[in-house]
mmCIF file of C-alpha atoms in Angstrom:
data_model
loop_
_atom_site.group_PDB
_atom_site.id
_atom_site.type_symbol
_atom_site.label_atom_id
_atom_site.label_comp_id
_atom_site.label_asym_id
_atom_site.label_seq_id
_atom_site.Cartn_x
_atom_site.Cartn_y
_atom_site.Cartn_z
ATOM 1 C CA UNK A 1 122.116 98.786 153.409
ATOM 2 C CA UNK A 2 121.144 95.557 151.871
ATOM 3 C CA UNK A 3 120.369 95.495 148.628
ATOM 4 C CA UNK A 4 117.740 92.978 146.214
ATOM 5 C CA UNK A 5 120.399 91.268 144.407
ATOM 6 C CA UNK A 6 119.136 92.651 141.240
ATOM 7 C CA UNK A 7 118.598 96.691 142.246
ATOM 8 C CA UNK A 8 121.856 97.089 139.889
ATOM 9 C CA UNK A 9 122.962 100.599 139.235
ATOM 10 C CA UNK A 10 122.308 101.452 135.749
ATOM 11 C CA UNK A 11 124.895 103.765 135.279
ATOM 12 C CA UNK A 12 128.595 102.213 134.804
ATOM 13 C CA UNK A 13 130.299 101.647 137.941
ATOM 14 C CA UNK A 14 132.414 104.349 137.387
ATOM 15 C CA UNK A 15 129.993 106.774 137.770
ATOM 16 C CA UNK A 16 129.791 108.805 140.782
ATOM 17 C CA UNK A 17 126.025 108.068 141.609
ATOM 18 C CA UNK A 18 126.524 104.263 141.816
ATOM 19 C CA UNK A 19 127.980 102.904 144.431
ATOM 20 C CA UNK A 20 130.539 100.527 144.948
ATOM 21 C CA UNK A 21 129.980 97.128 143.874
ATOM 22 C CA UNK A 22 127.554 98.787 140.836
ATOM 23 C CA UNK A 23 124.616 99.608 143.414
ATOM 24 C CA UNK A 24 122.425 102.112 143.196
ATOM 25 C CA UNK A 25 119.641 104.076 145.149
ATOM 26 C CA UNK A 26 116.011 103.275 144.541
ATOM 27 C CA UNK A 27 113.944 105.453 142.668
ATOM 28 C CA UNK A 28 111.479 107.985 144.500
ATOM 29 C CA UNK A 29 108.909 107.805 141.424
ATOM 30 C CA UNK A 30 108.475 104.671 140.300
ATOM 31 C CA UNK A 31 107.076 102.093 143.102
ATOM 32 C CA UNK A 32 107.615 97.995 142.787
ATOM 33 C CA UNK A 33 103.460 97.415 142.404
ATOM 34 C CA UNK A 34 104.946 99.034 138.632
ATOM 35 C CA UNK A 35 106.130 94.828 138.132
ATOM 36 C CA UNK A 36 109.012 97.490 135.746
ATOM 37 C CA UNK A 37 112.741 95.380 136.914
ATOM 38 C CA UNK A 38 113.979 98.772 135.087
ATOM 39 C CA UNK A 39 111.463 101.683 136.392
ATOM 40 C CA UNK A 40 112.768 99.550 140.023
ATOM 41 C CA UNK A 41 116.737 99.817 139.744
ATOM 42 C CA UNK A 42 117.204 103.980 138.552
ATOM 43 C CA UNK A 43 118.728 105.903 141.009
ATOM 44 C CA UNK A 44 117.759 108.679 142.440
ATOM 45 C CA UNK A 45 119.338 112.137 142.073
ATOM 46 C CA UNK A 46 121.173 113.676 145.779
ATOM 47 C CA UNK A 47 119.863 116.562 144.865
ATOM 48 C CA UNK A 48 116.420 116.022 144.401
ATOM 49 C CA UNK A 49 114.296 118.361 145.176
ATOM 50 C CA UNK A 50 111.926 116.249 146.994
ATOM 51 C CA UNK A 51 114.354 115.102 149.246
ATOM 52 C CA UNK A 52 112.576 114.614 152.975
ATOM 53 C CA UNK A 53 115.985 114.820 154.285
ATOM 54 C CA UNK A 54 116.483 118.373 152.489
ATOM 55 C CA UNK A 55 113.062 119.666 152.784
ATOM 56 C CA UNK A 56 112.748 123.630 153.315
ATOM 57 C CA UNK A 57 111.337 124.316 157.326
ATOM 58 C CA UNK A 58 108.304 125.483 155.629
ATOM 59 C CA UNK A 59 107.540 122.027 154.173
ATOM 60 C CA UNK A 60 107.718 120.244 158.148
ATOM 61 C CA UNK A 61 104.837 120.843 160.612
ATOM 62 C CA UNK A 62 105.444 123.667 163.127
ATOM 63 C CA UNK A 63 103.196 122.189 165.593
ATOM 64 C CA UNK A 64 104.456 119.506 168.105
ATOM 65 C CA UNK A 65 102.634 116.511 167.470
ATOM 66 C CA UNK A 66 102.549 112.952 169.873
ATOM 67 C CA UNK A 67 102.164 109.513 168.917
ATOM 68 C CA UNK A 68 103.920 106.071 169.424
ATOM 69 C CA UNK A 69 105.959 103.847 167.741
ATOM 70 C CA UNK A 70 104.565 100.104 167.827
ATOM 71 C CA UNK A 71 107.457 97.576 167.737
ATOM 72 C CA UNK A 72 107.876 94.115 168.508
ATOM 73 C CA UNK A 73 108.243 90.574 167.210
ATOM 74 C CA UNK A 74 106.049 89.461 164.843
ATOM 75 C CA UNK A 75 102.825 87.820 166.747
ATOM 76 C CA UNK A 76 103.644 90.086 169.770
ATOM 77 C CA UNK A 77 99.857 92.133 169.546
ATOM 78 C CA UNK A 78 101.280 95.301 168.102
ATOM 79 C CA UNK A 79 97.806 95.036 165.762
ATOM 80 C CA UNK A 80 95.802 94.230 168.507
ATOM 81 C CA UNK A 81 97.742 97.093 171.034
ATOM 82 C CA UNK A 82 97.143 99.752 168.003
ATOM 83 C CA UNK A 83 93.259 98.705 168.049
ATOM 84 C CA UNK A 84 92.486 98.578 171.999
ATOM 85 C CA UNK A 85 94.368 101.562 172.775
ATOM 86 C CA UNK A 86 92.435 103.337 170.018
ATOM 87 C CA UNK A 87 89.367 102.498 171.278
ATOM 88 C CA UNK A 88 91.027 104.270 175.102
ATOM 89 C CA UNK A 89 92.202 107.259 173.606
ATOM 90 C CA UNK A 90 88.870 108.026 171.852
ATOM 91 C CA UNK A 91 86.978 107.170 174.742
ATOM 92 C CA UNK A 92 89.295 110.131 177.004
ATOM 93 C CA UNK A 93 88.522 112.449 174.076
ATOM 94 C CA UNK A 94 91.332 112.274 171.767
ATOM 95 C CA UNK A 95 91.842 112.809 168.330
ATOM 96 C CA UNK A 96 93.814 109.180 167.611
ATOM 97 C CA UNK A 97 95.001 107.956 163.655
ATOM 98 C CA UNK A 98 96.205 104.630 163.613
ATOM 99 C CA UNK A 99 99.171 104.857 160.550
ATOM 100 C CA UNK A 100 100.127 100.968 159.026
ATOM 101 C CA UNK A 101 103.575 100.789 158.875
ATOM 102 C CA UNK A 102 103.365 97.322 158.024
ATOM 103 C CA UNK A 103 103.045 96.477 153.875
ATOM 104 C CA UNK A 104 103.173 92.053 154.932
ATOM 105 C CA UNK A 105 99.514 93.525 157.420
ATOM 106 C CA UNK A 106 96.214 92.833 155.011
ATOM 107 C CA UNK A 107 94.191 92.270 157.634
ATOM 108 C CA UNK A 108 93.750 95.729 159.450
ATOM 109 C CA UNK A 109 91.081 95.214 162.848
ATOM 110 C CA UNK A 110 90.853 99.351 163.284
ATOM 111 C CA UNK A 111 90.306 102.018 161.433
ATOM 112 C CA UNK A 112 93.530 103.289 159.624
ATOM 113 C CA UNK A 113 93.854 106.610 158.347
ATOM 114 C CA UNK A 114 97.406 106.200 156.585
ATOM 115 C CA UNK A 115 98.446 102.359 154.749
ATOM 116 C CA UNK A 116 102.086 101.747 153.076
ATOM 117 C CA UNK A 117 99.794 99.121 151.583
ATOM 118 C CA UNK A 118 98.540 102.339 149.240
ATOM 119 C CA UNK A 119 102.491 102.742 148.448
ATOM 120 C CA UNK A 120 104.162 99.722 147.943
ATOM 121 C CA UNK A 121 103.151 95.525 149.534
ATOM 122 C CA UNK A 122 105.542 92.931 150.320
ATOM 123 C CA UNK A 123 103.900 90.630 148.440
ATOM 124 C CA UNK A 124 104.176 92.481 144.927
ATOM 125 C CA UNK A 125 108.211 93.262 146.165
ATOM 126 C CA UNK A 126 108.449 89.003 146.602
ATOM 127 C CA UNK A 127 107.372 88.608 143.244
ATOM 128 C CA UNK A 128 108.867 91.149 141.367
ATOM 129 C CA UNK A 129 112.028 90.830 142.746
ATOM 130 C CA UNK A 130 112.518 87.260 144.260
ATOM 131 C CA UNK A 131 113.032 87.666 147.559
ATOM 132 C CA UNK A 132 111.922 86.214 150.500
ATOM 133 C CA UNK A 133 109.846 87.711 153.652
ATOM 134 C CA UNK A 134 112.458 89.041 155.171
ATOM 135 C CA UNK A 135 114.439 90.238 152.385
ATOM 136 C CA UNK A 136 110.823 91.808 151.193
ATOM 137 C CA UNK A 137 110.122 93.771 154.572
ATOM 138 C CA UNK A 138 113.541 95.172 154.386
ATOM 139 C CA UNK A 139 113.396 96.576 150.959
ATOM 140 C CA UNK A 140 109.581 98.002 151.323
ATOM 141 C CA UNK A 141 111.287 100.093 154.731
ATOM 142 C CA UNK A 142 113.926 100.599 152.040
ATOM 143 C CA UNK A 143 111.142 102.404 149.490
ATOM 144 C CA UNK A 144 109.168 104.516 152.162
ATOM 145 C CA UNK A 145 112.761 105.673 153.186
ATOM 146 C CA UNK A 146 113.206 106.498 150.227
ATOM 147 C CA UNK A 147 109.852 108.359 149.692
ATOM 148 C CA UNK A 148 109.517 110.204 153.277
ATOM 149 C CA UNK A 149 107.435 112.931 151.318
ATOM 150 C CA UNK A 150 104.173 110.138 150.454
ATOM 151 C CA UNK A 151 104.513 109.596 154.340
ATOM 152 C CA UNK A 152 104.788 113.872 154.976
ATOM 153 C CA UNK A 153 101.532 114.842 152.572
ATOM 154 C CA UNK A 154 100.129 111.635 154.197
ATOM 155 C CA UNK A 155 100.482 112.601 157.686
ATOM 156 C CA UNK A 156 99.277 116.328 157.095
ATOM 157 C CA UNK A 157 95.774 115.805 157.026
ATOM 158 C CA UNK A 158 95.710 114.901 160.853
ATOM 159 C CA UNK A 159 98.150 117.779 162.266
ATOM 160 C CA UNK A 160 95.274 117.418 164.699
ATOM 161 C CA UNK A 161 95.799 113.975 165.831
ATOM 162 C CA UNK A 162 97.188 111.461 168.678
ATOM 163 C CA UNK A 163 99.298 109.636 165.939
ATOM 164 C CA UNK A 164 100.066 105.767 166.604
ATOM 165 C CA UNK A 165 102.536 103.682 164.010
ATOM 166 C CA UNK A 166 102.034 100.405 163.215
ATOM 167 C CA UNK A 167 105.004 98.720 162.038
ATOM 168 C CA UNK A 168 106.679 95.784 160.716
ATOM 169 C CA UNK A 169 107.788 92.333 163.007
ATOM 170 C CA UNK A 170 110.448 91.733 161.183
ATOM 171 C CA UNK A 171 113.024 92.201 164.320
ATOM 172 C CA UNK A 172 116.065 92.966 161.301
ATOM 173 C CA UNK A 173 114.835 96.175 161.169
ATOM 174 C CA UNK A 174 115.167 97.375 164.733
ATOM 175 C CA UNK A 175 118.468 95.861 165.636
ATOM 176 C CA UNK A 176 120.611 95.781 162.501
ATOM 177 C CA UNK A 177 118.669 98.087 159.882
ATOM 178 C CA UNK A 178 118.584 101.633 159.393
ATOM 179 C CA UNK A 179 115.714 102.514 157.486
ATOM 180 C CA UNK A 180 113.348 102.585 160.075
ATOM 181 C CA UNK A 181 115.763 104.468 162.820
ATOM 182 C CA UNK A 182 116.223 107.138 159.931
ATOM 183 C CA UNK A 183 112.335 107.150 159.295
ATOM 184 C CA UNK A 184 111.739 107.969 162.885
ATOM 185 C CA UNK A 185 114.575 111.016 163.185
ATOM 186 C CA UNK A 186 112.965 112.539 159.549
ATOM 187 C CA UNK A 187 109.401 112.140 161.509
ATOM 188 C CA UNK A 188 111.274 113.463 164.342
ATOM 189 C CA UNK A 189 112.588 116.807 162.970
ATOM 190 C CA UNK A 190 108.711 117.317 161.800
ATOM 191 C CA UNK A 191 108.329 117.989 165.530
ATOM 192 C CA UNK A 192 107.047 114.643 166.150
ATOM 193 C CA UNK A 193 106.786 113.474 169.465
ATOM 194 C CA UNK A 194 107.497 109.863 169.499
ATOM 195 C CA UNK A 195 107.607 107.259 172.222
ATOM 196 C CA UNK A 196 108.572 103.624 171.335
ATOM 197 C CA UNK A 197 106.161 101.231 172.567
ATOM 198 C CA UNK A 198 108.359 97.696 172.614
ATOM 199 C CA UNK A 199 105.540 95.057 173.067
ATOM 200 C CA UNK A 200 107.126 91.568 173.813
ATOM 201 C CA UNK A 201 104.900 87.963 174.434
ATOM 202 C CA UNK A 202 104.803 87.919 178.706
ATOM 203 C CA UNK A 203 104.532 84.152 178.678
ATOM 204 C CA UNK A 204 108.367 83.714 177.459
ATOM 205 C CA UNK A 205 109.195 85.397 181.250
ATOM 206 C CA UNK A 206 108.484 80.971 182.031
ATOM 207 C CA UNK A 207 111.743 79.845 180.598
ATOM 208 C CA UNK A 208 114.950 81.770 181.454
ATOM 209 C CA UNK A 209 116.629 80.841 177.938
ATOM 210 C CA UNK A 210 113.593 83.560 176.207
ATOM 211 C CA UNK A 211 113.721 86.123 178.752
ATOM 212 C CA UNK A 212 117.519 86.647 178.393
ATOM 213 C CA UNK A 213 116.904 86.571 175.058
ATOM 214 C CA UNK A 214 114.061 88.907 174.629
ATOM 215 C CA UNK A 215 116.691 91.228 177.481
ATOM 216 C CA UNK A 216 119.563 91.265 174.629
ATOM 217 C CA UNK A 217 116.769 91.975 172.331
ATOM 218 C CA UNK A 218 114.871 94.533 173.596
ATOM 219 C CA UNK A 219 118.317 96.130 174.647
ATOM 220 C CA UNK A 220 119.496 96.228 171.207
ATOM 221 C CA UNK A 221 115.794 98.018 170.378
ATOM 222 C CA UNK A 222 116.270 100.955 172.886
ATOM 223 C CA UNK A 223 120.031 101.690 171.609
ATOM 224 C CA UNK A 224 119.398 101.239 167.731
ATOM 225 C CA UNK A 225 116.262 103.319 167.654
ATOM 226 C CA UNK A 226 117.004 106.139 169.349
ATOM 227 C CA UNK A 227 113.792 107.623 171.116
ATOM 228 C CA UNK A 228 111.680 107.651 174.475
ATOM 229 C CA UNK A 229 111.055 103.659 175.249
ATOM 230 C CA UNK A 230 109.039 102.450 176.788
ATOM 231 C CA UNK A 231 108.934 98.012 177.586
ATOM 232 C CA UNK A 232 105.540 96.123 177.797
ATOM 233 C CA UNK A 233 104.899 92.489 178.898
ATOM 234 C CA UNK A 234 101.718 91.533 176.942
ATOM 235 C CA UNK A 235 99.226 89.293 176.418
ATOM 236 C CA UNK A 236 98.893 88.962 180.952
ATOM 237 C CA UNK A 237 96.317 86.581 180.837
ATOM 238 C CA UNK A 238 98.520 84.034 178.808
ATOM 239 C CA UNK A 239 102.049 84.537 181.168
ATOM 240 C CA UNK A 240 102.046 81.359 182.341
ATOM 241 C CA UNK A 241 100.364 78.916 179.244
ATOM 242 C CA UNK A 242 103.523 77.304 179.210
ATOM 243 C CA UNK A 243 105.147 76.807 182.267
ATOM 244 C CA UNK A 244 104.903 78.684 186.171
ATOM 245 C CA UNK A 245 107.357 81.714 186.960
ATOM 246 C CA UNK A 246 109.757 80.876 189.052
ATOM 247 C CA UNK A 247 109.629 84.127 190.331
ATOM 248 C CA UNK A 248 107.384 86.855 191.331
ATOM 249 C CA UNK A 249 106.042 89.006 188.393
ATOM 250 C CA UNK A 250 108.124 92.287 189.550
ATOM 251 C CA UNK A 251 111.911 90.134 189.360
ATOM 252 C CA UNK A 252 110.555 90.114 185.691
ATOM 253 C CA UNK A 253 109.189 93.698 185.462
ATOM 254 C CA UNK A 254 112.247 95.428 187.182
ATOM 255 C CA UNK A 255 115.133 92.751 185.800
ATOM 256 C CA UNK A 256 116.387 92.277 188.812
ATOM 257 C CA UNK A 257 118.936 90.539 190.010
ATOM 258 C CA UNK A 258 119.677 87.350 186.816
ATOM 259 C CA UNK A 259 122.224 85.932 188.106
ATOM 260 C CA UNK A 260 119.386 83.210 189.612
ATOM 261 C CA UNK A 261 118.747 82.791 185.691
ATOM 262 C CA UNK A 262 122.032 81.737 185.298
ATOM 263 C CA UNK A 263 121.712 79.133 187.870
ATOM 264 C CA UNK A 264 118.171 78.033 186.636
ATOM 265 C CA UNK A 265 120.075 77.630 183.387
ATOM 266 C CA UNK A 266 122.851 75.853 185.032
ATOM 267 C CA UNK A 267 120.251 72.662 185.799
ATOM 268 C CA UNK A 268 119.678 72.688 181.941
ATOM 269 C CA UNK A 269 122.375 70.662 180.018
ATOM 270 C CA UNK A 270 121.633 71.928 177.387
ATOM 271 C CA UNK A 271 122.796 75.759 178.364
ATOM 272 C CA UNK A 272 125.176 74.344 181.191
ATOM 273 C CA UNK A 273 127.859 74.409 178.576
ATOM 274 C CA UNK A 274 127.025 77.830 177.746
ATOM 275 C CA UNK A 275 127.613 79.093 181.026
ATOM 276 C CA UNK A 276 130.604 81.957 180.780
ATOM 277 C CA UNK A 277 129.001 82.700 177.646
ATOM 278 C CA UNK A 278 125.189 83.541 179.197
ATOM 279 C CA UNK A 279 126.924 85.159 182.270
ATOM 280 C CA UNK A 280 128.888 87.610 179.996
ATOM 281 C CA UNK A 281 125.650 88.661 178.159
ATOM 282 C CA UNK A 282 124.005 89.289 181.799
ATOM 283 C CA UNK A 283 126.513 91.971 182.699
ATOM 284 C CA UNK A 284 125.767 93.498 179.441
ATOM 285 C CA UNK A 285 122.111 93.731 180.522
ATOM 286 C CA UNK A 286 122.532 94.819 184.125
ATOM 287 C CA UNK A 287 125.492 97.251 182.924
ATOM 288 C CA UNK A 288 123.483 99.169 180.806
ATOM 289 C CA UNK A 289 120.751 99.003 183.397
ATOM 290 C CA UNK A 290 118.273 100.682 180.455
ATOM 291 C CA UNK A 291 115.084 97.433 180.164
ATOM 292 C CA UNK A 292 111.858 97.140 182.671
ATOM 293 C CA UNK A 293 108.746 96.341 181.931
ATOM 294 C CA UNK A 294 105.105 97.546 182.331
ATOM 295 C CA UNK A 295 102.328 94.380 182.276
ATOM 296 C CA UNK A 296 99.233 94.463 180.706
ATOM 297 C CA UNK A 297 96.615 92.677 178.890
ATOM 298 C CA UNK A 298 94.262 95.040 176.542
ATOM 299 C CA UNK A 299 91.626 93.627 177.847
ATOM 300 C CA UNK A 300 91.937 95.332 181.957
ATOM 301 C CA UNK A 301 91.838 98.885 181.145
ATOM 302 C CA UNK A 302 93.361 98.805 184.517
ATOM 303 C CA UNK A 303 96.753 98.160 182.560
ATOM 304 C CA UNK A 304 95.703 100.009 179.227
ATOM 305 C CA UNK A 305 96.235 103.302 181.536
ATOM 306 C CA UNK A 306 99.233 102.660 183.357
ATOM 307 C CA UNK A 307 100.607 102.298 180.213
ATOM 308 C CA UNK A 308 99.536 104.989 178.167
ATOM 309 C CA UNK A 309 100.309 107.138 181.656
ATOM 310 C CA UNK A 310 104.204 106.170 180.890
ATOM 311 C CA UNK A 311 104.476 106.304 177.006
ATOM 312 C CA UNK A 312 102.570 110.803 177.849
ATOM 313 C CA UNK A 313 105.387 111.042 180.389
ATOM 314 C CA UNK A 314 108.351 109.471 178.074
ATOM 315 C CA UNK A 315 106.361 111.795 174.975
ATOM 316 C CA UNK A 316 105.858 114.677 177.460
ATOM 317 C CA UNK A 317 102.021 114.431 176.454
ATOM 318 C CA UNK A 318 100.992 115.033 180.148
ATOM 319 C CA UNK A 319 103.091 117.864 180.049
ATOM 320 C CA UNK A 320 101.058 119.958 177.065
ATOM 321 C CA UNK A 321 98.025 121.263 177.842
ATOM 322 C CA UNK A 322 96.637 119.524 175.192
ATOM 323 C CA UNK A 323 93.524 118.287 177.859
ATOM 324 C CA UNK A 324 92.533 119.144 180.697
ATOM 325 C CA UNK A 325 94.620 117.826 183.528
ATOM 326 C CA UNK A 326 94.450 118.219 187.699
ATOM 327 C CA UNK A 327 97.498 119.170 189.485
ATOM 328 C CA UNK A 328 97.895 116.108 191.023
ATOM 329 C CA UNK A 329 97.742 114.115 187.396
ATOM 330 C CA UNK A 330 101.038 116.275 185.896
ATOM 331 C CA UNK A 331 102.655 115.797 189.716
ATOM 332 C CA UNK A 332 101.992 111.987 189.649
ATOM 333 C CA UNK A 333 103.999 111.965 186.601
ATOM 334 C CA UNK A 334 106.099 114.231 187.183
ATOM 335 C CA UNK A 335 107.826 112.640 190.482
ATOM 336 C CA UNK A 336 106.905 109.203 189.507
ATOM 337 C CA UNK A 337 103.963 108.519 192.302
ATOM 338 C CA UNK A 338 103.562 104.830 190.506
ATOM 339 C CA UNK A 339 105.183 102.966 191.278
ATOM 340 C CA UNK A 340 106.571 100.025 188.993
ATOM 341 C CA UNK A 341 106.191 97.562 191.635
ATOM 342 C CA UNK A 342 102.524 98.442 192.222
ATOM 343 C CA UNK A 343 101.793 98.027 189.084
ATOM 344 C CA UNK A 344 103.431 94.377 188.910
ATOM 345 C CA UNK A 345 101.705 93.398 192.170
ATOM 346 C CA UNK A 346 98.092 94.392 190.906
ATOM 347 C CA UNK A 347 99.319 92.734 187.507
ATOM 348 C CA UNK A 348 100.750 89.629 189.803
ATOM 349 C CA UNK A 349 97.315 89.282 192.078
ATOM 350 C CA UNK A 350 94.981 88.700 188.447
ATOM 351 C CA UNK A 351 96.812 86.492 186.157
ATOM 352 C CA UNK A 352 99.746 84.560 187.976
ATOM 353 C CA UNK A 353 98.847 82.080 190.521
ATOM 354 C CA UNK A 354 99.728 81.605 194.156
ATOM 355 C CA UNK A 355 101.755 78.985 195.816
ATOM 356 C CA UNK A 356 98.716 77.524 197.501
ATOM 357 C CA UNK A 357 96.481 76.843 194.263
ATOM 358 C CA UNK A 358 99.293 75.690 192.470
ATOM 359 C CA UNK A 359 100.228 73.341 195.285
ATOM 360 C CA UNK A 360 96.264 72.955 195.304
ATOM 361 C CA UNK A 361 96.641 71.676 191.884
ATOM 362 C CA UNK A 362 99.132 69.412 192.205
ATOM 363 C CA UNK A 363 97.081 68.031 194.743
ATOM 364 C CA UNK A 364 94.280 67.554 192.837
ATOM 365 C CA UNK A 365 95.588 65.283 189.964
ATOM 366 C CA UNK A 366 98.083 63.598 192.565
ATOM 367 C CA UNK A 367 94.716 62.423 193.851
ATOM 368 C CA UNK A 368 92.737 61.568 190.788
ATOM 369 C CA UNK A 369 95.613 59.940 189.037
ATOM 370 C CA UNK A 370 95.678 57.734 192.499
ATOM 371 C CA UNK A 371 92.067 57.472 192.004
ATOM 372 C CA UNK A 372 92.625 56.269 188.438
ATOM 373 C CA UNK A 373 94.863 53.843 189.765
ATOM 374 C CA UNK A 374 92.943 52.136 191.569
ATOM 375 C CA UNK A 375 90.535 51.854 189.033
ATOM 376 C CA UNK A 376 91.891 49.903 186.371
#
């Protein structure tokens, strides 16, 4: 795992607790906020009795706890989603606890029950170790991984709640680095039944190259995180802010034949020379056949309901007894009565302009241009 260049083990390079190259494990008893670099570098004994991996069964929550791991690139709307979902679920009668796992998130609009800022802050790590924002976030996640006993103590105070984990936006944490995956694996051992909710901006659908990019990122994240996964196209009200969709919305939500996108890319001189590479990327995505999306506008209760049902089905919450459920609702989740096509069509009618509207707008623009030309 990536470590700070300053994090060199104080023991000799031949000591068995040292890794090759002299690197040691982070201390689980000191915080980078203390400002003492020597305290940061103390290696952790592999027989630490508080090591969360070696905790006894008695120290783990025995009841099944449900929740969501909210991830996605920076600016995709993770914090806004947590706020909206917290309010939405609270109105349905669920007790919701939001956990902020983003050490760079200083402005928290929701009621936060557990905040990683109490353990480690990105600014303190960057100042104390001379790291940039990317390296600092990786350090913070690795530090949290070494101090999972702190997280367990905090979570145990909200055993009867439904959890929303607001995670950092650095993509490398979910595609390359193992710290987040190890943290989620430990939560699973503590009887947390979690669903990864991966948010991406919906306006990427208007650019074929960007859409293929988010498909690759989503697929890589699904394989790395190893949790039930729901991919979300967020900010549906802004989907055509930077351009028009080349196909109907269901083409993007269900990830249909991607060869049509290759034809659009071939029209761009820059991407024309990369056609073989793009074709191979598309083949990888289609061979796995795992990626699909659910459209979401946090202000739209109907789309929030679709997301909630998908998440509850993924982590098994809809089959439990925490809430009063009708047989119709359980059968709907079991056999998949809420078809993806219906959700996409509803979202398209609300947020995507029809072809007739686009033609009318173009005619209006041409008419105004013609009038301006005659006036001058």
